[in-house]
Amino acid sequence: MSKRIIALALAAALTLSSAAALSACKKDDETPSDITEATAAENLQTEAPAPAGVTDPLTGLTGYDEKYVGQKLVAVVVENSPSARPQWGMSTPDILMEYEVEGGISRMLWLYSNIDKLPDTIGPVRSARHDIVELALGLDALFVHCGGSTFAYDKIKSYSGTLSEVDGMQSQSFFVRDRSRNTASEHRLTLKSGGLRDWISSSGINMTVNEAYKKPFSFASSAVTPSGGDCLSAQISYSPSYNYEFKYDSAAAKYNCFINGSERKDDAGIQCAYTNVVVLYTDMAAMGTSSGHQDLKLENGGTGFFASNGKYEEIKWTKGGDRDMLKLTKADGSELSLSPGNSYIGFVRSTRSSSTVIG
């Protein structure tokens, strides 16, 4: 099948940082916990059937338990360096967001529509960047991380009392370093969801979502067929070292994920696959720090593409201010509805849009 290369117009050329350390291992990631080992079996998640009629806010699937309606979703910062792979629980998020940070590496924000959806073990949990804080603010989520850049902490501080936050630097016992892996300690920090749930119950933290954020994304009632043409494969690139391909599996109606030519799997060996693949081209600029921190110009919005059901189409997106929600629209500006199911949302540097290949 012939391949199409999506080349979208860019708002401005960006200055790239020429010297950025590949390692994101810093003191801001350290926690005093170093307790037990995690097992792959802990990540296997079972869900009891729920009454039909209520729709999950992050998947659009019916049968969502009414007791979770009006609760905050949970957003966890997870590492994506080679030393962190395979991640604990990688296949479990309702929505996985990813974007480039310093040194050409990427970082992820895993989203779950309620606290009981989290698998037993998640990780490696890592430090926040200010852009990730902005994404969490735009969802009114419970934001879980361990440490952060100076810019991230400045952002968190400026929304004290507004952002519900859990920081592993505060020595919570439910952040545990797994000893089963022979890698640096910063690549072994896991979140134990049972401990997090207990802490939420005892801490009195507000888990009621602001009314304006109850429906962060629009979902159709059945599978969507995008209007732009066939998409049996979609290749995107965050940097020379972070290249992805999403291959459509018609039997499962999902896109299997590959990174640098290898299957993307979690620690239990489960292939990561998504009903919806959303790629958003994003203006970025170096922040002038010695570490090479980057700034996603989320306030600028931009273009991108949406793939589902073996098809794709070009789309637009906006974010606006820190607390504004991410909005996805069709090219004509009408609301974009996703297919019911899980989703991958990648924020790709605009200057790498020409590396996208759809075929």
mmCIF file of C-alpha atoms in Angstrom:
data_model
loop_
_atom_site.group_PDB
_atom_site.id
_atom_site.type_symbol
_atom_site.label_atom_id
_atom_site.label_comp_id
_atom_site.label_asym_id
_atom_site.label_seq_id
_atom_site.Cartn_x
_atom_site.Cartn_y
_atom_site.Cartn_z
ATOM 1 C CA MET A 1 0.000 0.000 0.000
ATOM 2 C CA SER A 2 1.347 3.421 -0.832
ATOM 3 C CA LYS A 3 2.418 5.603 2.032
ATOM 4 C CA ARG A 4 1.354 9.144 2.724
ATOM 5 C CA ILE A 5 3.576 11.633 4.437
ATOM 6 C CA ILE A 6 1.709 14.227 6.453
ATOM 7 C CA ALA A 7 3.387 17.622 6.167
ATOM 8 C CA LEU A 8 1.552 20.272 8.134
ATOM 9 C CA ALA A 9 2.321 23.999 8.049
ATOM 10 C CA LEU A 10 4.246 25.239 11.088
ATOM 11 C CA ALA A 11 3.569 28.489 12.881
ATOM 12 C CA ALA A 12 7.259 29.307 13.417
ATOM 13 C CA ALA A 13 10.682 27.699 13.341
ATOM 14 C CA LEU A 14 11.918 26.776 16.757
ATOM 15 C CA THR A 15 15.396 26.957 18.215
ATOM 16 C CA LEU A 16 16.501 23.537 19.354
ATOM 17 C CA SER A 17 18.739 22.974 22.322
ATOM 18 C CA SER A 18 22.092 21.691 21.114
ATOM 19 C CA ALA A 19 23.318 20.269 24.361
ATOM 20 C CA ALA A 20 21.004 18.287 26.591
ATOM 21 C CA ALA A 21 21.891 15.411 28.834
ATOM 22 C CA LEU A 22 20.264 12.115 27.917
ATOM 23 C CA SER A 23 19.845 11.183 31.550
ATOM 24 C CA ALA A 24 16.900 12.548 33.487
ATOM 25 C CA CYS A 25 18.244 11.035 36.728
ATOM 26 C CA LYS A 26 18.309 13.837 39.303
ATOM 27 C CA LYS A 27 18.045 14.467 42.973
ATOM 28 C CA ASP A 28 14.522 15.716 42.458
ATOM 29 C CA ASP A 29 13.512 12.106 41.728
ATOM 30 C CA GLU A 30 14.892 10.652 44.949
ATOM 31 C CA THR A 31 12.689 9.323 47.730
ATOM 32 C CA PRO A 32 13.679 7.548 50.940
ATOM 33 C CA SER A 33 11.548 4.455 50.196
ATOM 34 C CA ASP A 34 13.455 1.340 49.172
ATOM 35 C CA ILE A 35 11.424 -1.556 50.478
ATOM 36 C CA THR A 36 10.107 -4.456 48.428
ATOM 37 C CA GLU A 37 9.963 -6.170 45.061
ATOM 38 C CA ALA A 38 7.073 -5.907 42.607
ATOM 39 C CA THR A 39 5.801 -8.867 40.651
ATOM 40 C CA ALA A 40 4.298 -8.958 37.194
ATOM 41 C CA ALA A 41 1.146 -10.534 38.592
ATOM 42 C CA GLU A 42 0.443 -7.386 40.623
ATOM 43 C CA ASN A 43 -0.207 -5.484 37.428
ATOM 44 C CA LEU A 44 -2.972 -7.747 36.189
ATOM 45 C CA GLN A 45 -6.190 -5.852 36.696
ATOM 46 C CA THR A 46 -9.698 -7.252 36.977
ATOM 47 C CA GLU A 47 -12.837 -5.164 36.933
ATOM 48 C CA ALA A 48 -16.284 -6.241 38.070
ATOM 49 C CA PRO A 49 -19.097 -5.604 35.585
ATOM 50 C CA ALA A 50 -20.993 -2.385 36.229
ATOM 51 C CA PRO A 51 -24.522 -1.281 35.381
ATOM 52 C CA ALA A 52 -25.031 -0.208 31.770
ATOM 53 C CA GLY A 53 -25.924 3.360 30.892
ATOM 54 C CA VAL A 54 -23.178 5.411 32.587
ATOM 55 C CA THR A 55 -20.250 6.334 30.327
ATOM 56 C CA ASP A 56 -16.594 6.257 31.373
ATOM 57 C CA PRO A 57 -15.201 9.807 30.955
ATOM 58 C CA LEU A 58 -11.844 8.619 29.579
ATOM 59 C CA THR A 59 -12.903 5.694 27.368
ATOM 60 C CA GLY A 60 -16.497 6.405 26.394
ATOM 61 C CA LEU A 61 -17.397 2.817 27.290
ATOM 62 C CA THR A 62 -20.756 2.192 28.897
ATOM 63 C CA GLY A 63 -21.235 0.228 32.096
ATOM 64 C CA TYR A 64 -19.282 2.711 34.210
ATOM 65 C CA ASP A 65 -20.055 2.424 37.917
ATOM 66 C CA GLU A 66 -22.167 5.358 39.081
ATOM 67 C CA LYS A 67 -20.237 5.651 42.343
ATOM 68 C CA TYR A 68 -17.284 7.093 40.394
ATOM 69 C CA VAL A 69 -19.277 9.782 38.627
ATOM 70 C CA GLY A 70 -18.035 13.191 39.749
ATOM 71 C CA GLN A 71 -14.686 11.903 41.060
ATOM 72 C CA LYS A 72 -11.327 13.228 39.937
ATOM 73 C CA LEU A 73 -9.380 11.148 37.477
ATOM 74 C CA VAL A 74 -5.823 10.142 38.403
ATOM 75 C CA ALA A 75 -2.748 11.288 36.428
ATOM 76 C CA VAL A 76 0.624 9.616 37.103
ATOM 77 C CA VAL A 77 4.005 10.773 35.721
ATOM 78 C CA VAL A 78 5.935 7.763 34.379
ATOM 79 C CA GLU A 79 9.444 7.494 32.974
ATOM 80 C CA ASN A 80 10.248 6.305 29.452
ATOM 81 C CA SER A 81 14.028 5.971 29.258
ATOM 82 C CA PRO A 82 15.417 2.579 28.125
ATOM 83 C CA SER A 83 16.424 1.828 31.722
ATOM 84 C CA ALA A 84 12.791 2.170 32.791
ATOM 85 C CA ARG A 85 11.451 -0.432 30.365
ATOM 86 C CA PRO A 86 9.386 -2.508 30.537
ATOM 87 C CA GLN A 87 7.290 -0.240 32.727
ATOM 88 C CA TRP A 88 5.058 -1.616 35.454
ATOM 89 C CA GLY A 89 1.454 -1.344 34.262
ATOM 90 C CA MET A 90 2.326 0.114 30.860
ATOM 91 C CA SER A 91 -0.705 -1.469 29.165
ATOM 92 C CA THR A 92 -3.271 -0.286 31.730
ATOM 93 C CA PRO A 93 -3.947 3.506 31.350
ATOM 94 C CA ASP A 94 -7.254 4.653 29.906
ATOM 95 C CA ILE A 95 -5.307 7.400 28.129
ATOM 96 C CA LEU A 96 -1.545 7.626 27.784
ATOM 97 C CA MET A 97 -0.099 11.076 27.051
ATOM 98 C CA GLU A 98 3.520 11.444 25.943
ATOM 99 C CA TYR A 99 5.843 14.269 24.953
ATOM 100 C CA GLU A 100 9.506 15.163 24.542
ATOM 101 C CA VAL A 101 11.525 16.574 27.421
ATOM 102 C CA GLU A 102 15.220 17.452 27.755
ATOM 103 C CA GLY A 103 17.825 15.428 25.899
ATOM 104 C CA GLY A 104 15.367 14.121 23.310
ATOM 105 C CA ILE A 105 13.849 11.628 25.766
ATOM 106 C CA SER A 106 10.110 11.434 26.372
ATOM 107 C CA ARG A 107 8.007 11.367 29.501
ATOM 108 C CA MET A 108 4.465 10.090 29.989
ATOM 109 C CA LEU A 109 1.311 10.990 31.882
ATOM 110 C CA TRP A 110 -0.909 7.981 32.515
ATOM 111 C CA LEU A 111 -4.587 8.776 33.013
ATOM 112 C CA TYR A 112 -7.171 6.635 34.825
ATOM 113 C CA SER A 113 -10.810 7.647 35.156
ATOM 114 C CA ASN A 114 -10.936 6.637 38.838
ATOM 115 C CA ILE A 115 -8.614 5.509 41.606
ATOM 116 C CA ASP A 116 -9.840 1.896 41.580
ATOM 117 C CA LYS A 117 -8.718 1.414 37.978
ATOM 118 C CA LEU A 118 -5.031 1.676 38.864
ATOM 119 C CA PRO A 119 -3.160 -1.647 38.777
ATOM 120 C CA ASP A 120 -1.404 -2.737 41.972
ATOM 121 C CA THR A 121 1.948 -1.401 40.764
ATOM 122 C CA ILE A 122 2.787 1.521 38.460
ATOM 123 C CA GLY A 123 6.161 2.881 37.475
ATOM 124 C CA PRO A 124 8.824 3.959 37.342
ATOM 125 C CA VAL A 125 7.228 7.126 38.737
ATOM 126 C CA ARG A 126 9.372 10.155 37.929
ATOM 127 C CA SER A 127 9.638 13.879 38.282
ATOM 128 C CA ALA A 128 7.223 16.423 36.866
ATOM 129 C CA ARG A 129 7.823 19.031 34.193
ATOM 130 C CA HIS A 130 5.773 22.218 34.055
ATOM 131 C CA ASP A 131 3.999 21.111 30.860
ATOM 132 C CA ILE A 132 2.778 17.933 32.544
ATOM 133 C CA VAL A 133 1.481 20.031 35.446
ATOM 134 C CA GLU A 134 -0.459 22.138 32.926
ATOM 135 C CA LEU A 135 -1.990 19.021 31.377
ATOM 136 C CA ALA A 136 -3.061 17.775 34.827
ATOM 137 C CA LEU A 137 -4.512 21.185 35.683
ATOM 138 C CA GLY A 138 -6.516 21.076 32.457
ATOM 139 C CA LEU A 139 -8.130 17.854 33.663
ATOM 140 C CA ASP A 140 -8.621 18.785 37.329
ATOM 141 C CA ALA A 141 -6.842 15.496 38.057
ATOM 142 C CA LEU A 142 -5.196 14.047 41.135
ATOM 143 C CA PHE A 143 -1.588 14.581 40.032
ATOM 144 C CA VAL A 144 0.939 11.934 41.147
ATOM 145 C CA HIS A 145 4.700 12.415 40.680
ATOM 146 C CA CYS A 146 8.043 12.204 42.480
ATOM 147 C CA GLY A 147 9.993 15.442 42.454
ATOM 148 C CA GLY A 148 10.097 17.909 39.617
ATOM 149 C CA SER A 149 12.018 20.582 37.794
ATOM 150 C CA THR A 150 12.210 24.091 39.272
ATOM 151 C CA PHE A 151 9.677 25.191 36.654
ATOM 152 C CA ALA A 152 7.308 22.364 37.632
ATOM 153 C CA TYR A 153 7.480 23.213 41.337
ATOM 154 C CA ASP A 154 6.897 26.884 40.565
ATOM 155 C CA LYS A 155 3.786 25.905 38.628
ATOM 156 C CA ILE A 156 2.569 23.586 41.400
ATOM 157 C CA LYS A 157 3.131 26.278 44.024
ATOM 158 C CA SER A 158 1.209 28.848 42.001
ATOM 159 C CA TYR A 159 -1.847 26.550 42.063
ATOM 160 C CA SER A 160 -1.620 25.558 45.717
ATOM 161 C CA GLY A 161 -5.148 24.869 46.914
ATOM 162 C CA THR A 162 -6.346 24.247 43.371
ATOM 163 C CA LEU A 163 -4.196 21.334 42.200
ATOM 164 C CA SER A 164 -4.702 18.055 44.055
ATOM 165 C CA GLU A 165 -1.194 16.623 44.195
ATOM 166 C CA VAL A 166 0.776 13.683 45.583
ATOM 167 C CA ASP A 167 4.581 14.021 45.598
ATOM 168 C CA GLY A 168 6.775 11.005 46.342
ATOM 169 C CA MET A 169 9.381 13.385 47.737
ATOM 170 C CA GLN A 170 7.150 13.725 50.788
ATOM 171 C CA SER A 171 8.100 10.194 51.917
ATOM 172 C CA GLN A 172 4.732 8.485 51.474
ATOM 173 C CA SER A 173 5.110 4.784 52.180
ATOM 174 C CA PHE A 174 3.239 3.796 49.018
ATOM 175 C CA PHE A 175 6.202 4.854 46.846
ATOM 176 C CA VAL A 176 8.482 1.809 46.864
ATOM 177 C CA ARG A 177 11.736 1.050 45.068
ATOM 178 C CA ASP A 178 11.624 -2.339 43.399
ATOM 179 C CA ARG A 179 14.792 -4.352 44.093
ATOM 180 C CA SER A 180 14.294 -6.982 41.412
ATOM 181 C CA ARG A 181 15.908 -4.892 38.654
ATOM 182 C CA ASN A 182 19.612 -4.304 38.233
ATOM 183 C CA THR A 183 19.423 -0.630 37.351
ATOM 184 C CA ALA A 184 19.847 2.736 39.057
ATOM 185 C CA SER A 185 17.411 3.473 41.877
ATOM 186 C CA GLU A 186 15.674 6.311 40.029
ATOM 187 C CA HIS A 187 14.488 3.769 37.446
ATOM 188 C CA ARG A 188 12.913 1.517 40.105
ATOM 189 C CA LEU A 189 10.468 3.759 41.954
ATOM 190 C CA THR A 190 6.972 2.247 41.904
ATOM 191 C CA LEU A 191 3.585 3.454 43.098
ATOM 192 C CA LYS A 192 1.526 0.979 45.121
ATOM 193 C CA SER A 193 -2.069 1.887 44.352
ATOM 194 C CA GLY A 194 -3.502 0.218 47.451
ATOM 195 C CA GLY A 195 -1.425 2.513 49.648
ATOM 196 C CA LEU A 196 -2.483 5.509 47.575
ATOM 197 C CA ARG A 197 -6.148 4.610 48.040
ATOM 198 C CA ASP A 198 -5.650 4.276 51.802
ATOM 199 C CA TRP A 199 -3.909 7.654 51.902
ATOM 200 C CA ILE A 200 -6.718 9.312 49.962
ATOM 201 C CA SER A 201 -9.249 7.911 52.452
ATOM 202 C CA SER A 202 -7.273 9.057 55.501
ATOM 203 C CA SER A 203 -5.919 12.383 54.250
ATOM 204 C CA GLY A 204 -9.230 14.013 53.448
ATOM 205 C CA ILE A 205 -7.945 15.183 50.060
ATOM 206 C CA ASN A 206 -10.702 16.522 47.838
ATOM 207 C CA MET A 207 -11.507 13.964 45.124
ATOM 208 C CA THR A 208 -14.612 15.710 43.795
ATOM 209 C CA VAL A 209 -13.984 16.944 40.261
ATOM 210 C CA ASN A 210 -14.891 20.470 39.266
ATOM 211 C CA GLU A 211 -18.141 20.398 37.292
ATOM 212 C CA ALA A 212 -16.463 21.901 34.208
ATOM 213 C CA TYR A 213 -14.063 18.944 33.912
ATOM 214 C CA LYS A 214 -16.490 16.029 34.139
ATOM 215 C CA LYS A 215 -16.322 15.319 30.400
ATOM 216 C CA PRO A 216 -12.757 15.940 29.218
ATOM 217 C CA PHE A 217 -13.163 14.202 25.842
ATOM 218 C CA SER A 218 -15.997 13.445 23.430
ATOM 219 C CA PHE A 219 -16.755 9.837 22.460
ATOM 220 C CA ALA A 220 -19.093 8.428 19.843
ATOM 221 C CA SER A 221 -21.504 5.669 20.809
ATOM 222 C CA SER A 222 -19.739 3.225 18.471
ATOM 223 C CA ALA A 223 -16.498 2.933 16.497
ATOM 224 C CA VAL A 224 -15.596 6.047 14.494
ATOM 225 C CA THR A 225 -14.326 5.884 10.918
ATOM 226 C CA PRO A 226 -12.105 8.925 10.265
ATOM 227 C CA SER A 227 -12.554 10.524 6.848
ATOM 228 C CA GLY A 228 -8.978 11.027 5.626
ATOM 229 C CA GLY A 229 -8.104 7.601 4.227
ATOM 230 C CA ASP A 230 -6.517 4.303 5.206
ATOM 231 C CA CYS A 231 -4.249 4.107 8.230
ATOM 232 C CA LEU A 232 -2.961 0.591 8.718
ATOM 233 C CA SER A 233 0.326 1.984 10.020
ATOM 234 C CA ALA A 234 1.334 5.320 11.545
ATOM 235 C CA GLN A 235 4.955 6.235 12.224
ATOM 236 C CA ILE A 236 5.889 9.199 14.423
ATOM 237 C CA SER A 237 9.171 10.472 15.846
ATOM 238 C CA TYR A 238 9.793 12.413 19.051
ATOM 239 C CA SER A 239 13.562 12.471 18.499
ATOM 240 C CA PRO A 240 16.165 10.345 16.708
ATOM 241 C CA SER A 241 16.106 7.905 19.649
ATOM 242 C CA TYR A 242 12.331 7.763 20.174
ATOM 243 C CA ASN A 243 10.573 6.457 17.073
ATOM 244 C CA TYR A 244 7.132 4.874 17.219
ATOM 245 C CA GLU A 245 4.952 2.837 14.903
ATOM 246 C CA PHE A 246 1.299 1.974 15.452
ATOM 247 C CA LYS A 247 0.179 -1.045 13.404
ATOM 248 C CA TYR A 248 -3.517 -1.711 12.983
ATOM 249 C CA ASP A 249 -4.853 -5.099 14.067
ATOM 250 C CA SER A 250 -8.237 -5.424 12.350
ATOM 251 C CA ALA A 251 -9.263 -8.430 14.466
ATOM 252 C CA ALA A 252 -8.844 -6.473 17.691
ATOM 253 C CA ALA A 253 -9.686 -3.071 16.145
ATOM 254 C CA LYS A 254 -6.629 -1.649 17.906
ATOM 255 C CA TYR A 255 -3.243 -0.202 16.999
ATOM 256 C CA ASN A 256 -0.356 -2.261 18.389
ATOM 257 C CA CYS A 257 2.474 -0.030 19.584
ATOM 258 C CA PHE A 258 6.141 -0.444 18.644
ATOM 259 C CA ILE A 259 9.094 1.647 19.827
ATOM 260 C CA ASN A 260 12.340 1.690 17.838
ATOM 261 C CA GLY A 261 11.182 -1.399 15.970
ATOM 262 C CA SER A 262 10.346 -3.483 19.068
ATOM 263 C CA GLU A 263 6.965 -4.403 20.489
ATOM 264 C CA ARG A 264 5.933 -2.071 23.302
ATOM 265 C CA LYS A 265 5.067 -4.324 26.251
ATOM 266 C CA ASP A 266 4.571 -3.899 29.957
ATOM 267 C CA ASP A 267 6.353 -5.836 32.702
ATOM 268 C CA ALA A 268 3.782 -8.637 32.424
ATOM 269 C CA GLY A 269 4.539 -9.059 28.705
ATOM 270 C CA ILE A 270 1.241 -7.520 27.563
ATOM 271 C CA GLN A 271 1.381 -5.732 24.201
ATOM 272 C CA CYS A 272 0.365 -2.074 24.387
ATOM 273 C CA ALA A 273 -2.476 -1.393 21.950
ATOM 274 C CA TYR A 274 -4.868 1.523 21.486
ATOM 275 C CA THR A 275 -8.322 2.045 20.014
ATOM 276 C CA ASN A 276 -7.480 5.680 19.267
ATOM 277 C CA VAL A 277 -4.137 7.191 18.268
ATOM 278 C CA VAL A 278 -4.030 10.988 18.462
ATOM 279 C CA VAL A 279 -0.890 12.904 17.469
ATOM 280 C CA LEU A 280 -0.724 16.634 18.175
ATOM 281 C CA TYR A 281 2.013 18.730 16.581
ATOM 282 C CA THR A 282 3.275 21.161 19.171
ATOM 283 C CA ASP A 283 5.525 24.210 19.038
ATOM 284 C CA MET A 284 8.480 23.807 21.403
ATOM 285 C CA ALA A 285 11.324 26.043 22.529
ATOM 286 C CA ALA A 286 14.449 25.568 24.625
ATOM 287 C CA MET A 287 14.251 27.297 28.021
ATOM 288 C CA GLY A 288 17.944 28.167 28.147
ATOM 289 C CA THR A 289 18.877 25.955 31.095
ATOM 290 C CA SER A 290 22.026 23.881 31.406
ATOM 291 C CA SER A 291 19.845 20.763 31.584
ATOM 292 C CA GLY A 292 18.153 21.605 28.295
ATOM 293 C CA HIS A 293 14.609 21.951 29.603
ATOM 294 C CA GLN A 294 11.993 22.406 26.909
ATOM 295 C CA ASP A 295 8.754 24.381 26.849
ATOM 296 C CA LEU A 296 5.733 22.984 25.036
ATOM 297 C CA LYS A 297 3.778 25.946 23.733
ATOM 298 C CA LEU A 298 0.475 24.371 24.683
ATOM 299 C CA GLU A 299 -1.179 27.764 24.585
ATOM 300 C CA ASN A 300 -0.524 27.938 20.821
ATOM 301 C CA GLY A 301 -2.557 24.860 19.905
ATOM 302 C CA GLY A 302 -1.910 23.370 16.491
ATOM 303 C CA THR A 303 -2.717 20.567 14.078
ATOM 304 C CA GLY A 304 -2.320 16.812 14.094
ATOM 305 C CA PHE A 305 -4.054 13.598 13.105
ATOM 306 C CA PHE A 306 -6.479 11.082 14.556
ATOM 307 C CA ALA A 307 -6.386 7.360 13.698
ATOM 308 C CA SER A 308 -9.005 4.762 14.582
ATOM 309 C CA ASN A 309 -10.692 1.776 12.980
ATOM 310 C CA GLY A 310 -7.990 1.545 10.274
ATOM 311 C CA LYS A 311 -8.554 5.107 9.031
ATOM 312 C CA TYR A 312 -7.215 8.580 9.822
ATOM 313 C CA GLU A 313 -7.957 12.270 9.370
ATOM 314 C CA GLU A 314 -6.201 15.556 10.049
ATOM 315 C CA ILE A 315 -7.398 17.470 13.110
ATOM 316 C CA LYS A 316 -6.828 20.630 15.114
ATOM 317 C CA TRP A 317 -6.314 21.146 18.840
ATOM 318 C CA THR A 318 -6.285 23.915 21.444
ATOM 319 C CA LYS A 319 -5.290 24.090 25.103
ATOM 320 C CA GLY A 320 -5.142 27.777 26.053
ATOM 321 C CA GLY A 321 -4.256 28.597 29.657
ATOM 322 C CA ASP A 322 -3.010 26.307 32.413
ATOM 323 C CA ARG A 323 -6.487 25.324 33.631
ATOM 324 C CA ASP A 324 -8.067 25.141 30.189
ATOM 325 C CA MET A 325 -9.001 21.706 28.899
ATOM 326 C CA LEU A 326 -7.378 20.110 25.879
ATOM 327 C CA LYS A 327 -9.883 20.369 23.022
ATOM 328 C CA LEU A 328 -9.772 18.220 19.889
ATOM 329 C CA THR A 329 -11.638 19.249 16.741
ATOM 330 C CA LYS A 330 -11.927 18.136 13.150
ATOM 331 C CA ALA A 331 -10.177 20.181 10.494
ATOM 332 C CA ASP A 332 -13.393 22.188 9.957
ATOM 333 C CA GLY A 333 -13.530 23.127 13.639
ATOM 334 C CA SER A 334 -16.373 20.803 14.650
ATOM 335 C CA GLU A 335 -15.997 18.632 17.736
ATOM 336 C CA LEU A 336 -13.952 15.437 17.326
ATOM 337 C CA SER A 337 -15.496 12.302 18.795
ATOM 338 C CA LEU A 338 -13.209 9.374 19.606
ATOM 339 C CA SER A 339 -14.089 5.707 19.295
ATOM 340 C CA PRO A 340 -15.035 4.050 22.611
ATOM 341 C CA GLY A 341 -11.863 2.527 24.042
ATOM 342 C CA ASN A 342 -8.407 3.480 25.272
ATOM 343 C CA SER A 343 -6.291 6.185 23.639
ATOM 344 C CA TYR A 344 -2.729 7.264 22.980
ATOM 345 C CA ILE A 345 -2.153 11.039 22.760
ATOM 346 C CA GLY A 346 1.313 12.124 21.671
ATOM 347 C CA PHE A 347 2.579 15.716 21.633
ATOM 348 C CA VAL A 348 5.177 15.721 18.842
ATOM 349 C CA ARG A 349 7.483 18.663 18.191
ATOM 350 C CA SER A 350 6.156 20.588 15.176
ATOM 351 C CA THR A 351 9.515 20.522 13.441
ATOM 352 C CA ARG A 352 9.319 16.701 13.368
ATOM 353 C CA SER A 353 5.897 16.565 11.706
ATOM 354 C CA SER A 354 7.521 15.746 8.381
ATOM 355 C CA SER A 355 8.787 12.485 9.927
ATOM 356 C CA THR A 356 5.219 11.228 10.263
ATOM 357 C CA VAL A 357 4.331 8.483 7.790
ATOM 358 C CA ILE A 358 0.834 7.052 7.410
ATOM 359 C CA GLY A 359 0.198 4.090 5.176
#
